[in-house]
Coordinates of C-alpha atoms in Angstrom, one line a residue:
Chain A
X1 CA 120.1 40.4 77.2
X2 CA 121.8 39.8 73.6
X3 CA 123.1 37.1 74.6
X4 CA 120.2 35.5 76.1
X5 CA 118.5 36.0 72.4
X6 CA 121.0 33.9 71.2
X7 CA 120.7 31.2 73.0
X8 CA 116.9 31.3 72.5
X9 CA 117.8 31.6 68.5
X10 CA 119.6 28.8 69.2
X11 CA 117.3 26.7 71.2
X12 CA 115.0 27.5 68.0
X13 CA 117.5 26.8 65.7
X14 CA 118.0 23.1 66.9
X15 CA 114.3 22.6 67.5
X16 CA 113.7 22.9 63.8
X17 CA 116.3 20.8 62.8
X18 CA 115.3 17.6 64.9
X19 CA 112.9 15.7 62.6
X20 CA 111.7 12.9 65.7
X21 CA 111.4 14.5 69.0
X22 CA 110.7 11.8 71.6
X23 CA 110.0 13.3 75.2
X24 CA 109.6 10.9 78.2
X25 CA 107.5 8.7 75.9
X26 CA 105.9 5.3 77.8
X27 CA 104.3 2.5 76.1
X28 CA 102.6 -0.2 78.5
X29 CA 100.9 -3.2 76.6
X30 CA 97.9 -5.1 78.7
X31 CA 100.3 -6.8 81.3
X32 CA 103.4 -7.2 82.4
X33 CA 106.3 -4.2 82.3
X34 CA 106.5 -1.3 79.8
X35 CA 108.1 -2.2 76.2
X36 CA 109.6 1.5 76.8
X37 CA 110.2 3.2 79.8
X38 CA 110.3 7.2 79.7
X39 CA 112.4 7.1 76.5
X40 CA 113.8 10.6 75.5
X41 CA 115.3 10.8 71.7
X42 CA 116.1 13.7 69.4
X43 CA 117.2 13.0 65.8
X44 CA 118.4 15.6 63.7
X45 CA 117.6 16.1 59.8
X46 CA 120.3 14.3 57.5
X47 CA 121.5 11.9 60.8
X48 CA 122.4 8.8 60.0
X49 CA 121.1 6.7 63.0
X50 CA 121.5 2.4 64.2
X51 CA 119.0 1.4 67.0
X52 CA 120.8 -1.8 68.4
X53 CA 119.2 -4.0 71.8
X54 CA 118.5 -7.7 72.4
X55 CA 115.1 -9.1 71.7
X56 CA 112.3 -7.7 74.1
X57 CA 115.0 -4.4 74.5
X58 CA 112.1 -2.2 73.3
X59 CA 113.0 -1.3 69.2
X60 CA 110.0 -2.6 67.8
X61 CA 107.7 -0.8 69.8
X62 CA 109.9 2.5 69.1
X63 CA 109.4 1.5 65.2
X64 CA 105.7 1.3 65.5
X65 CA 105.4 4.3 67.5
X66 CA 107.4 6.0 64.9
X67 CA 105.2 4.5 62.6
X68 CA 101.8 5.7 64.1
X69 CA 100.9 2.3 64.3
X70 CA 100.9 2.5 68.5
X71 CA 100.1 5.6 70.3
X72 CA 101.9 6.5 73.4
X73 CA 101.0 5.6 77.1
X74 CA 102.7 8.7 78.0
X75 CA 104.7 11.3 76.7
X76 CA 104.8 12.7 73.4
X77 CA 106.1 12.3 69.9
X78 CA 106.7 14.3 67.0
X79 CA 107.7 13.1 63.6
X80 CA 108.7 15.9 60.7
X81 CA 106.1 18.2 62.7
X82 CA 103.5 16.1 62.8
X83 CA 102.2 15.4 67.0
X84 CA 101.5 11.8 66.7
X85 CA 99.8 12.1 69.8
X86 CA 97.0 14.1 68.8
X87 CA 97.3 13.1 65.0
X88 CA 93.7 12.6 63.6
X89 CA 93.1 9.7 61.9
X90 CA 92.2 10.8 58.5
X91 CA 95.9 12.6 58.8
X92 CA 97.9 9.6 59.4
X93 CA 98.2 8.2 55.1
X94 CA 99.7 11.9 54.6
X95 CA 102.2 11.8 57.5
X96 CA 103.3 8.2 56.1
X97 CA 103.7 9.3 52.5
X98 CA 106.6 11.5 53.9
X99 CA 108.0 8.5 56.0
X100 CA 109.7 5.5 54.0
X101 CA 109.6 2.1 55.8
X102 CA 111.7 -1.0 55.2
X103 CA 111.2 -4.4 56.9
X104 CA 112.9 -7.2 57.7
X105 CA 110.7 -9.8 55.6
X106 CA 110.7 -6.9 52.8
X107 CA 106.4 -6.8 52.4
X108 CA 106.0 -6.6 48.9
X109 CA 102.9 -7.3 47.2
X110 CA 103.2 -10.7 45.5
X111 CA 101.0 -10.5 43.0
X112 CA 102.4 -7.3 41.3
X113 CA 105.5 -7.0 39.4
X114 CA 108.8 -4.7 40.5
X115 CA 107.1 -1.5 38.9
X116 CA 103.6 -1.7 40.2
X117 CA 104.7 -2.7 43.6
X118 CA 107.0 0.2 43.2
X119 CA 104.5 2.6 41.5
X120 CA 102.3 1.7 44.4
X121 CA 103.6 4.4 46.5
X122 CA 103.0 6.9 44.2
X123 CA 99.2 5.7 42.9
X124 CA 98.5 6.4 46.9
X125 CA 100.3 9.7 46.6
X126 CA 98.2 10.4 43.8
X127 CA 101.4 11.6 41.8
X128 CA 100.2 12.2 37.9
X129 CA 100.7 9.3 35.4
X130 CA 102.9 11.0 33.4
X131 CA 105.9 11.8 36.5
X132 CA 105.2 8.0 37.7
X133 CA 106.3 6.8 34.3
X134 CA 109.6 8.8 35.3
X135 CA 110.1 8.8 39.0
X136 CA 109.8 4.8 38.8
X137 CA 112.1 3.6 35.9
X138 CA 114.7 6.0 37.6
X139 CA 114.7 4.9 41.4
X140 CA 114.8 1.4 39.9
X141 CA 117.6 2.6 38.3
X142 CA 118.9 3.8 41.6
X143 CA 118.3 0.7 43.4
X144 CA 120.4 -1.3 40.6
X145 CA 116.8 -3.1 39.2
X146 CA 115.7 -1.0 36.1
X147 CA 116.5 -4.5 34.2
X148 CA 114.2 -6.5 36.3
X149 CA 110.9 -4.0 36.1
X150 CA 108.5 -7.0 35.1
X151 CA 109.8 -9.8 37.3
X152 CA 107.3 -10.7 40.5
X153 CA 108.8 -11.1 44.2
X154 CA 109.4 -14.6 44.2
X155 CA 111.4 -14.6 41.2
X156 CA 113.8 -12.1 42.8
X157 CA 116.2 -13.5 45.3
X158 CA 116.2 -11.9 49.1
X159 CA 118.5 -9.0 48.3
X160 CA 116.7 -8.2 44.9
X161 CA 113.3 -7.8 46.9
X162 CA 115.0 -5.6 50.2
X163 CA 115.9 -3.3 47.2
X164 CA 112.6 -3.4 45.4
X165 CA 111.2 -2.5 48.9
X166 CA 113.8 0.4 49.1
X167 CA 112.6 1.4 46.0
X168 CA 109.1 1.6 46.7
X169 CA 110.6 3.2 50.3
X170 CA 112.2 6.5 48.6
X171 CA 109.9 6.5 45.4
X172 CA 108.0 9.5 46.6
X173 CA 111.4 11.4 48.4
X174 CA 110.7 10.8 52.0
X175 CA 112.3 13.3 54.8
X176 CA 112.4 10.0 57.1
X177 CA 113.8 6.2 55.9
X178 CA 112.9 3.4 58.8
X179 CA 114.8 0.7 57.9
X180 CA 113.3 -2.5 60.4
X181 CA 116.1 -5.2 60.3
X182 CA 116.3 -4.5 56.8
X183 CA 119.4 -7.0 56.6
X184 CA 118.1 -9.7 58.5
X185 CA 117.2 -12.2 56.2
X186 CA 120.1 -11.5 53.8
X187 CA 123.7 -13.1 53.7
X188 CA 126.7 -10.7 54.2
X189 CA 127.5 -9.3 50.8
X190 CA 123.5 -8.8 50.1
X191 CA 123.9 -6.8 53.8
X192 CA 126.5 -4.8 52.7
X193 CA 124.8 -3.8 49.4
X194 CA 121.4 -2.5 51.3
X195 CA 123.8 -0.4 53.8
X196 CA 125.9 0.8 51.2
X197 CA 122.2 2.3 49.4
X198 CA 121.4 3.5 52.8
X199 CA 124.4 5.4 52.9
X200 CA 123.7 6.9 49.8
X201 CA 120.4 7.4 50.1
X202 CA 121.2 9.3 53.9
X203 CA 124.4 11.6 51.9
X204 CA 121.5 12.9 49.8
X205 CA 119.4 14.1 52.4
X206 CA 117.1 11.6 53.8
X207 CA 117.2 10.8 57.7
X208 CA 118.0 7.2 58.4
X209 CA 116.9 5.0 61.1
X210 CA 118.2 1.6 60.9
X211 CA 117.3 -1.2 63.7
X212 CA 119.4 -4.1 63.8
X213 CA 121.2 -6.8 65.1
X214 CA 124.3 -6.9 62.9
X215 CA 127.1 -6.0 65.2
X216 CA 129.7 -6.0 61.7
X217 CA 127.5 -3.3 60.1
X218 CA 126.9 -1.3 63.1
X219 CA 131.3 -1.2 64.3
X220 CA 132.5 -0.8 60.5
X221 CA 129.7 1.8 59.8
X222 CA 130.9 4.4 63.0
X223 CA 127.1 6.2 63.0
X224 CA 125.5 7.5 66.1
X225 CA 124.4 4.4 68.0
X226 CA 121.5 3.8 70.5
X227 CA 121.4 1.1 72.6
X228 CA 118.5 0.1 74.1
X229 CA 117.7 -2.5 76.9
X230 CA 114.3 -3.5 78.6
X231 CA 112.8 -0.5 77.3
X232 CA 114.7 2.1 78.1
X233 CA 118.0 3.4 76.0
X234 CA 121.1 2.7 78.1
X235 CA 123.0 4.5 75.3
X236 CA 123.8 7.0 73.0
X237 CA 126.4 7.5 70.9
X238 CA 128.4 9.0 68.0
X239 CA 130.5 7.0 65.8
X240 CA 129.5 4.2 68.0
X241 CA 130.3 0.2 68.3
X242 CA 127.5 -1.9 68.8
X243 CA 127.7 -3.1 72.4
X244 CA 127.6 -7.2 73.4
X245 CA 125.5 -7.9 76.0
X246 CA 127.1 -10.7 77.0
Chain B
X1 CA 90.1 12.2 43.7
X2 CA 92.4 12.0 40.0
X3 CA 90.3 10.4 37.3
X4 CA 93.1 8.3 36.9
X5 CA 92.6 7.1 40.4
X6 CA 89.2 6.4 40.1
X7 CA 89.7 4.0 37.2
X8 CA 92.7 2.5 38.5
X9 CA 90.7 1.6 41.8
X10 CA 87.9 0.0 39.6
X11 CA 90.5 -2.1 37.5
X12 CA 92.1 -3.1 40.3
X13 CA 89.0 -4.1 41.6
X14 CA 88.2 -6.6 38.6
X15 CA 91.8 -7.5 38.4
X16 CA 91.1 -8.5 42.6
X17 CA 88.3 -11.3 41.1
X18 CA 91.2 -12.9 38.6
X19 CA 94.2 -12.8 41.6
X20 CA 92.2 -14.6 44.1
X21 CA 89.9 -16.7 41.7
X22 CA 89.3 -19.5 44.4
X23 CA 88.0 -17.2 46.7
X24 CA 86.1 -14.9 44.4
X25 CA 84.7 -18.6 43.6
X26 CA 83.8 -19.4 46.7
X27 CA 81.8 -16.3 47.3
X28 CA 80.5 -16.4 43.6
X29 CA 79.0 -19.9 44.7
X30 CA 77.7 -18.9 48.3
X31 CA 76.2 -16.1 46.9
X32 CA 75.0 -17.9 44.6
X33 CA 73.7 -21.1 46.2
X34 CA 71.7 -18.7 49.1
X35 CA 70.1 -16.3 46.1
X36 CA 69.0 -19.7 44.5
X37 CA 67.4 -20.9 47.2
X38 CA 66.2 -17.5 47.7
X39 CA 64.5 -17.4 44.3
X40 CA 63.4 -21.0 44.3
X41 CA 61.3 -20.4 47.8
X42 CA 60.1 -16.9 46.4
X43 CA 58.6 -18.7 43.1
X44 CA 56.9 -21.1 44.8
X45 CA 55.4 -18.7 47.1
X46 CA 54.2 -15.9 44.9
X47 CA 52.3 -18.7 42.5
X48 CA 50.8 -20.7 45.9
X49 CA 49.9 -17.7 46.6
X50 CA 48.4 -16.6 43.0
X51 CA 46.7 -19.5 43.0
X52 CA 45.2 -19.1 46.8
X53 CA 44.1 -15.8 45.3
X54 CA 42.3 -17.1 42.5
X55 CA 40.5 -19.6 44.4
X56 CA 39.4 -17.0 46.6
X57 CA 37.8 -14.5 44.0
X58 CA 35.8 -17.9 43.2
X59 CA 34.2 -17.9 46.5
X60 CA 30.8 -16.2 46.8
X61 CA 28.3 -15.3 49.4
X62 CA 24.6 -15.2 47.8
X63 CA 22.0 -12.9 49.4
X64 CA 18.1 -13.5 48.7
X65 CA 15.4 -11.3 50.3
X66 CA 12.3 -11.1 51.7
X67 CA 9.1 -11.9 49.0
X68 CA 7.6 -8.9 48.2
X69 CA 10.8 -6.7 49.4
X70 CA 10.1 -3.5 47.1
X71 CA 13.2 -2.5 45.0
X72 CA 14.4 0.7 47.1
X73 CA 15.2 -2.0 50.0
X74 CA 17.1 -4.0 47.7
X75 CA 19.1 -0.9 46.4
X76 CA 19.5 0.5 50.1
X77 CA 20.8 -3.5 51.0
X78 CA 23.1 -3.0 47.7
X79 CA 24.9 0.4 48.8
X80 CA 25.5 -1.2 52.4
X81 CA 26.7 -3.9 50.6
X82 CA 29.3 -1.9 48.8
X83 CA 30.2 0.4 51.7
X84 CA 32.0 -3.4 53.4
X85 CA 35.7 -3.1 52.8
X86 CA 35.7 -7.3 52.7
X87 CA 33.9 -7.0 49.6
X88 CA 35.5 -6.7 46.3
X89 CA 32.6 -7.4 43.7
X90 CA 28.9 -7.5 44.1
X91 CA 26.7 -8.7 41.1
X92 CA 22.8 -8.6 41.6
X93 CA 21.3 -11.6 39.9
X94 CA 17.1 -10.9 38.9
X95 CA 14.8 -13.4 39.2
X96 CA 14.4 -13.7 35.6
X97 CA 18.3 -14.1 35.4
X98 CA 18.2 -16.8 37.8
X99 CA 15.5 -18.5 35.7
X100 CA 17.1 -18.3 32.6
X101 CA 20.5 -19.4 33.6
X102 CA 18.7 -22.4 35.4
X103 CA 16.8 -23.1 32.1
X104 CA 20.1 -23.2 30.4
X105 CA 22.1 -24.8 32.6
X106 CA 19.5 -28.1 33.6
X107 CA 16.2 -28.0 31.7
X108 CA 17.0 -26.7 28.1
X109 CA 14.0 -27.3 25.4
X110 CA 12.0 -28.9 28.8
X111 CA 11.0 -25.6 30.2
X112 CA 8.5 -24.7 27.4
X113 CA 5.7 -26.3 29.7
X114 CA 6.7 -23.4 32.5
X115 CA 4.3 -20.5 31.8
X116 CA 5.2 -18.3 35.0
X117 CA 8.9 -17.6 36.8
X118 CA 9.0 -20.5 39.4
X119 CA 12.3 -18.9 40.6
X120 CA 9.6 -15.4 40.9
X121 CA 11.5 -15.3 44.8
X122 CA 15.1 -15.8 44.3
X123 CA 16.2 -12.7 43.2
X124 CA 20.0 -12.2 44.9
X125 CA 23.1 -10.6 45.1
X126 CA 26.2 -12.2 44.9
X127 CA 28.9 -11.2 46.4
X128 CA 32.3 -12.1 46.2
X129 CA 35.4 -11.2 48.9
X130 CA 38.7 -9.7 48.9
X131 CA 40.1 -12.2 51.6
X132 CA 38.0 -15.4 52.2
X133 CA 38.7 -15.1 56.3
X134 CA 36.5 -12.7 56.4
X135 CA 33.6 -14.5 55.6
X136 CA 32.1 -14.8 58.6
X137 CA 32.0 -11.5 59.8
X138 CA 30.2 -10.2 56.4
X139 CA 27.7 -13.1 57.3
X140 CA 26.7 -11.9 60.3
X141 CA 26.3 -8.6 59.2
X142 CA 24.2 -9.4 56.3
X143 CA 22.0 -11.8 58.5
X144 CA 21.3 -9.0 60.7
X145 CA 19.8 -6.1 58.1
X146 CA 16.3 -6.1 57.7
X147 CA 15.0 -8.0 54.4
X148 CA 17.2 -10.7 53.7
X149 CA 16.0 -13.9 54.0
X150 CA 18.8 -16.4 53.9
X151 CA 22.6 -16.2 53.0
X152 CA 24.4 -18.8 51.6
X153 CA 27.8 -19.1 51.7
X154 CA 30.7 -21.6 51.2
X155 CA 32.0 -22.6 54.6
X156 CA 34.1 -25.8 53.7
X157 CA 36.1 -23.7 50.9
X158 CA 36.5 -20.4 52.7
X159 CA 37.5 -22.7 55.8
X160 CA 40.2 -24.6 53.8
X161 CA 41.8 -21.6 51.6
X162 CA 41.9 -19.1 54.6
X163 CA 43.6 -22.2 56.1
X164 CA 46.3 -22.4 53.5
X165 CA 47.1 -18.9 53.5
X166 CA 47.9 -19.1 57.2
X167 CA 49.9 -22.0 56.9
X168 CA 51.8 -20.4 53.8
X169 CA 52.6 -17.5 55.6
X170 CA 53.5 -19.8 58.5
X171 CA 56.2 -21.5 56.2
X172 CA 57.3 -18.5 54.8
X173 CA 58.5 -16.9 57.5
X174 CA 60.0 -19.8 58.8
X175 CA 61.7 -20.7 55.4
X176 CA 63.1 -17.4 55.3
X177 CA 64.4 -17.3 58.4
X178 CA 66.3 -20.3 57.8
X179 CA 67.7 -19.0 54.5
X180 CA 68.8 -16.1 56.3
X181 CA 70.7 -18.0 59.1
X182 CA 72.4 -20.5 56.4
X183 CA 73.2 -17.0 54.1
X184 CA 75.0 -15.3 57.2
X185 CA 76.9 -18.5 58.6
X186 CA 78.1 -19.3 54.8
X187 CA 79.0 -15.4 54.1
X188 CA 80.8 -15.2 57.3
X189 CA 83.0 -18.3 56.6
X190 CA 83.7 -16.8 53.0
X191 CA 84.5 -13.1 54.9
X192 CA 87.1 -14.8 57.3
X193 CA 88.5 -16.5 54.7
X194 CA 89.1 -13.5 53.0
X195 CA 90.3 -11.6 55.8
X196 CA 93.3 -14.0 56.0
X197 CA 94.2 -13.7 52.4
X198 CA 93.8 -10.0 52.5
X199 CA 95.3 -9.2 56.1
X200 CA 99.2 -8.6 54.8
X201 CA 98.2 -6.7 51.6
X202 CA 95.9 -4.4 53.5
X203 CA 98.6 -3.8 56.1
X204 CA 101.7 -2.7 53.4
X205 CA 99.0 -0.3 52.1
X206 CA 98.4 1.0 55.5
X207 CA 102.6 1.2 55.8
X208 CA 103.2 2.8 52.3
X209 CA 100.0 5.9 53.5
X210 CA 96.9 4.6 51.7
X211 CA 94.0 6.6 52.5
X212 CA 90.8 3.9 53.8
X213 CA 89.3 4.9 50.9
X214 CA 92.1 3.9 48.5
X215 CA 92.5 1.0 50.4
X216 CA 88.6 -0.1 50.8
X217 CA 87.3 0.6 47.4
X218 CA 88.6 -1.9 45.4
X219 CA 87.5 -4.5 47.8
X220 CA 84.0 -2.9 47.8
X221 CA 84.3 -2.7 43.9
X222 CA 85.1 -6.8 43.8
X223 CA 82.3 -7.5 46.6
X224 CA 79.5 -5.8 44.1
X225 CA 80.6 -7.5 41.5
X226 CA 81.3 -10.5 42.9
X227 CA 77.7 -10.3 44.7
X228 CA 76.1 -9.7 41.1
X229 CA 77.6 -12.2 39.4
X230 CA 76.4 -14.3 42.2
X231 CA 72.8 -13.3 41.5
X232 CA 73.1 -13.4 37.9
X233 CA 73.8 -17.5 38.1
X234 CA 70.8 -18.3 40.0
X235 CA 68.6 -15.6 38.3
X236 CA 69.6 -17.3 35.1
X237 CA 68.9 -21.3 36.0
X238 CA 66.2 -20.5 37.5
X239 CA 64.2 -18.5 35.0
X240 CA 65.5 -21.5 32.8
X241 CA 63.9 -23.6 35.4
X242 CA 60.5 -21.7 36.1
X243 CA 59.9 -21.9 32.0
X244 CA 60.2 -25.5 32.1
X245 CA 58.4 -26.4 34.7
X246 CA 55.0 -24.3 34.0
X247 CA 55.4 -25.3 30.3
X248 CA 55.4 -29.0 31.6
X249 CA 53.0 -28.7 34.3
X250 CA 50.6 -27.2 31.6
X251 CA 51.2 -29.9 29.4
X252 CA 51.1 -32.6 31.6
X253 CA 48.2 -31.6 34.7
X254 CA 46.0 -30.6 31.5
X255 CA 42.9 -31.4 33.5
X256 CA 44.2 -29.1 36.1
X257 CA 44.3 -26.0 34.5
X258 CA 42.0 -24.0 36.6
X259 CA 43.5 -24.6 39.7
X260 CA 47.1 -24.8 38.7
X261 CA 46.9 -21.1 37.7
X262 CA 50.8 -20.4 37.5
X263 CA 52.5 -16.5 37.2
X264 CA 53.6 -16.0 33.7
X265 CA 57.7 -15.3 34.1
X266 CA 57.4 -12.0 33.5
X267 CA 55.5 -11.7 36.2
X268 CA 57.2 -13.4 38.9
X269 CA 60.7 -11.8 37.6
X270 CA 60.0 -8.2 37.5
X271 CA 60.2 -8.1 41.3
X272 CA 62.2 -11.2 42.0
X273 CA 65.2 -9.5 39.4
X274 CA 65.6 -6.5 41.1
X275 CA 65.5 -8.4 44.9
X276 CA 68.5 -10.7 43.7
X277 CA 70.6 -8.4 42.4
X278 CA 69.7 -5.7 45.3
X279 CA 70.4 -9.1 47.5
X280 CA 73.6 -9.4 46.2
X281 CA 75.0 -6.4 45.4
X282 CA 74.0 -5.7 48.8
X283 CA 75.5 -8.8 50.4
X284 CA 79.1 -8.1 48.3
X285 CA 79.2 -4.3 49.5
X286 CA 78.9 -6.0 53.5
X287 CA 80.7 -8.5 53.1
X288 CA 84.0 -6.5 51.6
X289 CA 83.5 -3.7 53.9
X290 CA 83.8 -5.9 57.3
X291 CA 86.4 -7.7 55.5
X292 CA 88.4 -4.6 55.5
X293 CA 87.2 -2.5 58.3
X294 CA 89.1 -4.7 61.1
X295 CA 92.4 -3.9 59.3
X296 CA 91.9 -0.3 58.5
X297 CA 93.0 0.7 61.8
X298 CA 96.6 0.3 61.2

């Protein structure tokens, strides 16, 4: 009897601590075959995670599930205890201010300088003018941009803006970083930077998920690794090597 | 919502006009060019219109009697009279009335050689209408009460102004209509336009966990003001416009006077203000919300 308390303490125990619960989840666009395919996936709070798979494999429809951009054909989700199944819609700006998200072609608003695309964030979490004016000069700081506050997008060069997007990412302390390709249209020491702040960023707490394509980043990083392939993950593993398809 | 929020939403809302000034230009001009039209068409209306109006209150009906009719009849004939809804003034003329204004008018010191009334049997009432179309029917019934002996009335006038209100309203609506088709094709072309320039910001404010609201309300903020801006240019010309040409039309169609009886500004802008900038406010406030409402659900 005491022992099967344990394991139910236990079972409890790891429930809490997985921050994205994926159970048997399905996604099936108009035609052809599912982008995922009964997809089971359990991240843990403070895990440092790479999402690797050819083109068509399946990892942007994982992303925008994630997101709450998609919903599910089947199976359910949960994201830092939100069910984002049966997530109204009115909830779904609150769940995202507690979700950080980085993309490839970095999505900055063009027309703003470094600190209001930054400050952003926190205007839509309604954070008082007075932090703002804080929390923003210091995850510049962070980012290695607190000289560069008033420059717009296009006078940054692609690494600058990835880490003005990072910046605007973690500006309001999210539980969760997606990070969508964030490398992708970088060169390799501009690459190396963003993982290194990823690192960082993941040692102080925050849960990363990284997508990419980089085979160098994924084999010198050894984090857990899932591989996926036409929709389903074929893969799963700690201190993983990014695995060549052909 | 933070205070703070609210006047951030309505800066950013301004600022929105000075980021995108070729399309806040483009709307400003659509807007612009339909309310124009708009207020150009409604002038001309509401003074044809005045003028119709005017003519009409200048058409009579004149009632004579029987001879010898005693007065009760004729005041009996008066109430009935009054009791028509078609009606909207009734002025009894005496005989000695008629007489005099005869005198004056055609005979002036000749009539000393007339020792009695010659007009003794054209005492009348003459009654004027609310809406000349209904002439006919106020005929009939006055032709068939006891003690009136003829009715005379203006066929050719009444014939040709209830004509021209028909055809006005004829126009009108088919003017209107084609304003209205014009307004929605250009507005839609200026919404689509804007949906493009818009699409990627709205979507990293949907990303970063903007509420609709946050998200919408600047947009609506720029819409109304870009909608009443877009009234105010067209209010302005053509007031500008209107002055001149009633100062000129006065000036120059002298002769014309009476019939050319033209709405002082005043009049004409106290409703047609309040309709444009209704108009427009009303067309921005659209316009920016179905701009937006195809990319809220991201």
């Amino acid at each position: 009897m005491a022992t099967r308390s344990r394991a139910r303490r236990r079972e409890m125990d790891i429930d809490e601590n997985e921050i994205i619960t994926m159970e048997n989840v399905t996604k099936s666009y108009s035609s052809g075959a599912p982008a995922l395919n009964g997809i089971n996936l359990h991240i843990n709070r403070g895990e440092f995670v790479f999402v690797v798979g050819d083109s068509g494999s399946g990892k942007s429809t994982l992303i925008k599930l994630l997101l709450r951009e998609l919903t599910p054909t089947e199976g359910d989700i949960h994201v830092m205890g939100y069910d984002l199944v049966k997530i109204r819609h009115g909830k779904i700006p609150k769940f995202r201010r507690n979700l950080g998200v980085v993309f490839q072609d970095f999505r900055l608003l063009k027309d703003r300088n470094v600190y209001d695309n930054v400050a952003f964030a926190q205007r839509i979490a309604e954070v008082p003018t007075k932090e703002m004016k804080k929390n923003v000069p210091s995850i510049l700081a962070m980012v290695g941009l607190a000289g560069k506050y008033k420059a717009k997008p296009r006078q940054l060069s692609g690494g600058e803006q990835q880490r003005v997007a990072m910046a605007r990412a973690l500006v309001n302390r999210p539980a969760i970083l997606l990070a969508d390709e964030p490398t992708g249209n970088l060169d390799p020491k501009n690459s190396w930077e963003i993982m290194n702040l990823l690192e960082e960023i993941n040692e102080q707490g925050t849960t990363v998920l990284v997508v990419t394509h980089n085979p160098e980043i994924v084999n010198e990083m050894k984090k857990r690794v899932i591989t996926m392939k036409k929709g389903v993950i074929v893969s799963d593993v700690e201190n993983g090597e990014y695995i060549n398809e052909d | 919502m933070r205070i703070s929020t609210f006047f951030y939403t309505f800066k950013q809302g301004i600022r929105n006009i000075f980021r995108n000034k070729w399309f806040s230009l483009a709307s400003i001009a659509t807007i612009g060019a339909c309310l124009f039209l708009f207020g150009m068409f409604y002038s001309i209306i509401v003074n044809f219109q005045h003028i119709v109006k005017t003519a009409e209150e200048g058409v009579s009906i004149t009632v004579f009697f029987d001879e010898g009719i005693e007065d009760s009849r004729v005041e009996e004939i008066g109430n009935l009279i009054d009791k028509r809804p078609e009606v909207s003034k009734k002025v009894f003329v005496s005989a000695d009335d008629a007489w005099n204004s005869f005198k004056d008018e055609y005979l002036g010191e000749y009539s000393d050689g007339f020792t009695e009334n010659p007009l003794a049997d054209s005492e009348n009432f003459e009654i004027y209408l609310n809406d000349v179309s209904m002439q006919d029917s106020l005929v009939s019934y006055l032709e068939s009460l006891d003690g009136i002996r003829q009715v005379n009335r203006s066929e050719v006038t009444a014939n040709t102004l209830s004509g021209m209100n028909m055809l006005i309203g004829y126009v009108s609506v088919g003017i209107i209509a084609i304003l209205l088709a014009v307004s929605v094709f250009l507005i839609s072309n200026t919404v689509t336009i804007g949906i493009s320039i818009r699409k990627e910001e709205i979507n990293i404010m949907k990303y970063i966990g903007a509420t609709d609201f946050f998200v919408r309300a600047p947009f609506v903020i720029e819409g109304i003001l870009i909608g009443l801006i877009g009234s105010a240019i067209p209010i302005g010309i053509i007031y500008y416009l209107y002055s001149v040409v009633i100062t000129y039309a006065a000036a120059r169609f002298n002769m014309l006077s009476q019939l050319l009886n033209f709405l002082p500004v005043g009049d004409v802008f106290a409703t047609l203000v309040p309709v444009t900038f209704g108009i427009g406010a009303g067309i921005g406030f659209l316009g920016s919300i179905a701009t937006v409402r195809k990319h809220l659900r991201v």
